[in-house]
């Protein structure tokens, strides 16, 4: 379930938001009806950034093992083609 709260709840209902975050939920905060930020636990943030770092390290290893280099247009052209299938 998506947990959306007005940003004023960060000040007025901090304990409630903290409880949601500690239970593994992300809380989307809105300002004037528009999403402005996401609050998540440090553990969840670490999971996200660790996965990104792992994938970047994997890409570096693959690049080191190959002399093939692709241009920006080559890469994103292939991605767009896959998305449009």
JSON list of C-alpha atoms in Angstrom, two decimals:
[
{"chain": "A", "resi": 1, "resn": "UNK", "atom": "CA", "xyz": [0.00, 0.00, 0.00]},
{"chain": "A", "resi": 2, "resn": "UNK", "atom": "CA", "xyz": [1.31, 3.44, -0.89]},
{"chain": "A", "resi": 3, "resn": "UNK", "atom": "CA", "xyz": [1.67, 5.66, 2.16]},
{"chain": "A", "resi": 4, "resn": "UNK", "atom": "CA", "xyz": [1.15, 9.33, 1.19]},
{"chain": "A", "resi": 5, "resn": "UNK", "atom": "CA", "xyz": [1.17, 12.10, 3.79]},
{"chain": "A", "resi": 6, "resn": "UNK", "atom": "CA", "xyz": [1.27, 15.89, 3.67]},
{"chain": "A", "resi": 7, "resn": "UNK", "atom": "CA", "xyz": [4.68, 17.28, 4.57]},
{"chain": "A", "resi": 8, "resn": "UNK", "atom": "CA", "xyz": [3.19, 18.96, 7.65]},
{"chain": "A", "resi": 9, "resn": "UNK", "atom": "CA", "xyz": [2.79, 15.45, 9.12]},
{"chain": "A", "resi": 10, "resn": "UNK", "atom": "CA", "xyz": [6.57, 15.20, 9.25]},
{"chain": "A", "resi": 11, "resn": "UNK", "atom": "CA", "xyz": [6.48, 17.83, 11.97]},
{"chain": "A", "resi": 12, "resn": "UNK", "atom": "CA", "xyz": [3.07, 17.11, 13.49]},
{"chain": "A", "resi": 13, "resn": "UNK", "atom": "CA", "xyz": [3.03, 13.30, 13.34]},
{"chain": "A", "resi": 14, "resn": "UNK", "atom": "CA", "xyz": [6.71, 12.42, 13.26]},
{"chain": "A", "resi": 15, "resn": "UNK", "atom": "CA", "xyz": [6.29, 9.37, 15.52]},
{"chain": "A", "resi": 16, "resn": "UNK", "atom": "CA", "xyz": [3.62, 7.93, 13.22]},
{"chain": "A", "resi": 17, "resn": "UNK", "atom": "CA", "xyz": [5.79, 8.40, 10.15]},
{"chain": "A", "resi": 18, "resn": "UNK", "atom": "CA", "xyz": [8.81, 7.00, 11.98]},
{"chain": "A", "resi": 19, "resn": "UNK", "atom": "CA", "xyz": [6.79, 3.92, 12.92]},
{"chain": "A", "resi": 20, "resn": "UNK", "atom": "CA", "xyz": [5.73, 3.35, 9.31]},
{"chain": "A", "resi": 21, "resn": "UNK", "atom": "CA", "xyz": [9.31, 3.71, 8.12]},
{"chain": "A", "resi": 22, "resn": "UNK", "atom": "CA", "xyz": [10.63, 1.35, 10.80]},
{"chain": "A", "resi": 23, "resn": "UNK", "atom": "CA", "xyz": [8.03, -1.20, 9.65]},
{"chain": "A", "resi": 24, "resn": "UNK", "atom": "CA", "xyz": [9.60, -1.19, 6.20]},
{"chain": "A", "resi": 25, "resn": "UNK", "atom": "CA", "xyz": [7.28, 1.24, 4.45]},
{"chain": "A", "resi": 26, "resn": "UNK", "atom": "CA", "xyz": [8.35, 4.23, 2.40]},
{"chain": "A", "resi": 27, "resn": "UNK", "atom": "CA", "xyz": [6.35, 7.38, 3.09]},
{"chain": "A", "resi": 28, "resn": "UNK", "atom": "CA", "xyz": [5.73, 9.81, 0.24]},
{"chain": "A", "resi": 29, "resn": "UNK", "atom": "CA", "xyz": [5.43, 13.38, 1.46]},
{"chain": "A", "resi": 30, "resn": "UNK", "atom": "CA", "xyz": [3.45, 15.95, -0.48]},
{"chain": "A", "resi": 31, "resn": "UNK", "atom": "CA", "xyz": [3.49, 19.73, -0.56]},
{"chain": "A", "resi": 32, "resn": "UNK", "atom": "CA", "xyz": [0.51, 21.55, -2.07]},
{"chain": "A", "resi": 33, "resn": "UNK", "atom": "CA", "xyz": [-0.77, 18.21, -3.37]},
{"chain": "A", "resi": 34, "resn": "UNK", "atom": "CA", "xyz": [2.42, 17.24, -5.23]},
{"chain": "A", "resi": 35, "resn": "UNK", "atom": "CA", "xyz": [4.97, 14.64, -4.21]},
{"chain": "A", "resi": 36, "resn": "UNK", "atom": "CA", "xyz": [8.09, 16.30, -2.87]},
{"chain": "A", "resi": 37, "resn": "UNK", "atom": "CA", "xyz": [10.12, 13.60, -1.10]},
{"chain": "A", "resi": 38, "resn": "UNK", "atom": "CA", "xyz": [10.23, 10.02, 0.12]},
{"chain": "A", "resi": 39, "resn": "UNK", "atom": "CA", "xyz": [11.16, 9.01, 3.65]},
{"chain": "A", "resi": 40, "resn": "UNK", "atom": "CA", "xyz": [12.58, 5.52, 4.17]},
{"chain": "A", "resi": 41, "resn": "UNK", "atom": "CA", "xyz": [14.63, 3.66, 6.73]},
{"chain": "A", "resi": 42, "resn": "UNK", "atom": "CA", "xyz": [18.40, 3.77, 6.53]},
{"chain": "A", "resi": 43, "resn": "UNK", "atom": "CA", "xyz": [18.33, 0.00, 6.01]},
{"chain": "A", "resi": 44, "resn": "UNK", "atom": "CA", "xyz": [16.08, 0.34, 2.94]},
{"chain": "A", "resi": 45, "resn": "UNK", "atom": "CA", "xyz": [18.19, 3.19, 1.59]},
{"chain": "A", "resi": 46, "resn": "UNK", "atom": "CA", "xyz": [21.31, 1.05, 2.04]},
{"chain": "A", "resi": 47, "resn": "UNK", "atom": "CA", "xyz": [19.68, -1.83, 0.17]},
{"chain": "A", "resi": 48, "resn": "UNK", "atom": "CA", "xyz": [18.91, 0.45, -2.77]},
{"chain": "A", "resi": 49, "resn": "UNK", "atom": "CA", "xyz": [22.33, 2.07, -2.91]},
{"chain": "A", "resi": 50, "resn": "UNK", "atom": "CA", "xyz": [24.19, -1.20, -2.33]},
{"chain": "A", "resi": 51, "resn": "UNK", "atom": "CA", "xyz": [22.39, -2.78, -5.29]},
{"chain": "A", "resi": 52, "resn": "UNK", "atom": "CA", "xyz": [23.25, 0.21, -7.47]},
{"chain": "A", "resi": 53, "resn": "UNK", "atom": "CA", "xyz": [26.90, 0.06, -6.43]},
{"chain": "A", "resi": 54, "resn": "UNK", "atom": "CA", "xyz": [27.00, -3.69, -7.11]},
{"chain": "A", "resi": 55, "resn": "UNK", "atom": "CA", "xyz": [25.57, -3.20, -10.62]},
{"chain": "A", "resi": 56, "resn": "UNK", "atom": "CA", "xyz": [28.03, -0.38, -11.37]},
{"chain": "A", "resi": 57, "resn": "UNK", "atom": "CA", "xyz": [30.93, -2.56, -10.22]},
{"chain": "A", "resi": 58, "resn": "UNK", "atom": "CA", "xyz": [29.65, -5.38, -12.44]},
{"chain": "A", "resi": 59, "resn": "UNK", "atom": "CA", "xyz": [29.45, -2.99, -15.40]},
{"chain": "A", "resi": 60, "resn": "UNK", "atom": "CA", "xyz": [33.04, -1.85, -14.75]},
{"chain": "A", "resi": 61, "resn": "UNK", "atom": "CA", "xyz": [34.27, -5.47, -14.71]},
{"chain": "A", "resi": 62, "resn": "UNK", "atom": "CA", "xyz": [32.45, -6.22, -17.97]},
{"chain": "A", "resi": 63, "resn": "UNK", "atom": "CA", "xyz": [33.88, -3.07, -19.58]},
{"chain": "A", "resi": 64, "resn": "UNK", "atom": "CA", "xyz": [37.39, -4.03, -18.48]},
{"chain": "A", "resi": 65, "resn": "UNK", "atom": "CA", "xyz": [36.97, -7.48, -20.05]},
{"chain": "A", "resi": 66, "resn": "UNK", "atom": "CA", "xyz": [35.90, -6.13, -23.46]},
{"chain": "A", "resi": 67, "resn": "UNK", "atom": "CA", "xyz": [37.21, -3.64, -25.97]},
{"chain": "A", "resi": 68, "resn": "UNK", "atom": "CA", "xyz": [33.73, -3.03, -27.38]},
{"chain": "A", "resi": 69, "resn": "UNK", "atom": "CA", "xyz": [32.45, 0.46, -26.64]},
{"chain": "A", "resi": 70, "resn": "UNK", "atom": "CA", "xyz": [28.95, 1.66, -27.42]},
{"chain": "A", "resi": 71, "resn": "UNK", "atom": "CA", "xyz": [27.85, 5.23, -27.97]},
{"chain": "A", "resi": 72, "resn": "UNK", "atom": "CA", "xyz": [25.07, 6.88, -26.02]},
{"chain": "A", "resi": 73, "resn": "UNK", "atom": "CA", "xyz": [22.82, 6.61, -29.09]},
{"chain": "A", "resi": 74, "resn": "UNK", "atom": "CA", "xyz": [23.59, 2.89, -29.51]},
{"chain": "A", "resi": 75, "resn": "UNK", "atom": "CA", "xyz": [22.72, 2.07, -25.91]},
{"chain": "A", "resi": 76, "resn": "UNK", "atom": "CA", "xyz": [19.60, 4.16, -25.57]},
{"chain": "A", "resi": 77, "resn": "UNK", "atom": "CA", "xyz": [18.44, 3.28, -29.07]},
{"chain": "A", "resi": 78, "resn": "UNK", "atom": "CA", "xyz": [18.48, -0.40, -28.07]},
{"chain": "A", "resi": 79, "resn": "UNK", "atom": "CA", "xyz": [16.68, 0.35, -24.81]},
{"chain": "A", "resi": 80, "resn": "UNK", "atom": "CA", "xyz": [14.01, 2.38, -26.60]},
{"chain": "A", "resi": 81, "resn": "UNK", "atom": "CA", "xyz": [13.53, -0.39, -29.15]},
{"chain": "A", "resi": 82, "resn": "UNK", "atom": "CA", "xyz": [13.06, -2.95, -26.37]},
{"chain": "A", "resi": 83, "resn": "UNK", "atom": "CA", "xyz": [10.58, -0.72, -24.55]},
{"chain": "A", "resi": 84, "resn": "UNK", "atom": "CA", "xyz": [8.57, -0.11, -27.71]},
{"chain": "A", "resi": 85, "resn": "UNK", "atom": "CA", "xyz": [8.18, -3.81, -28.58]}
]
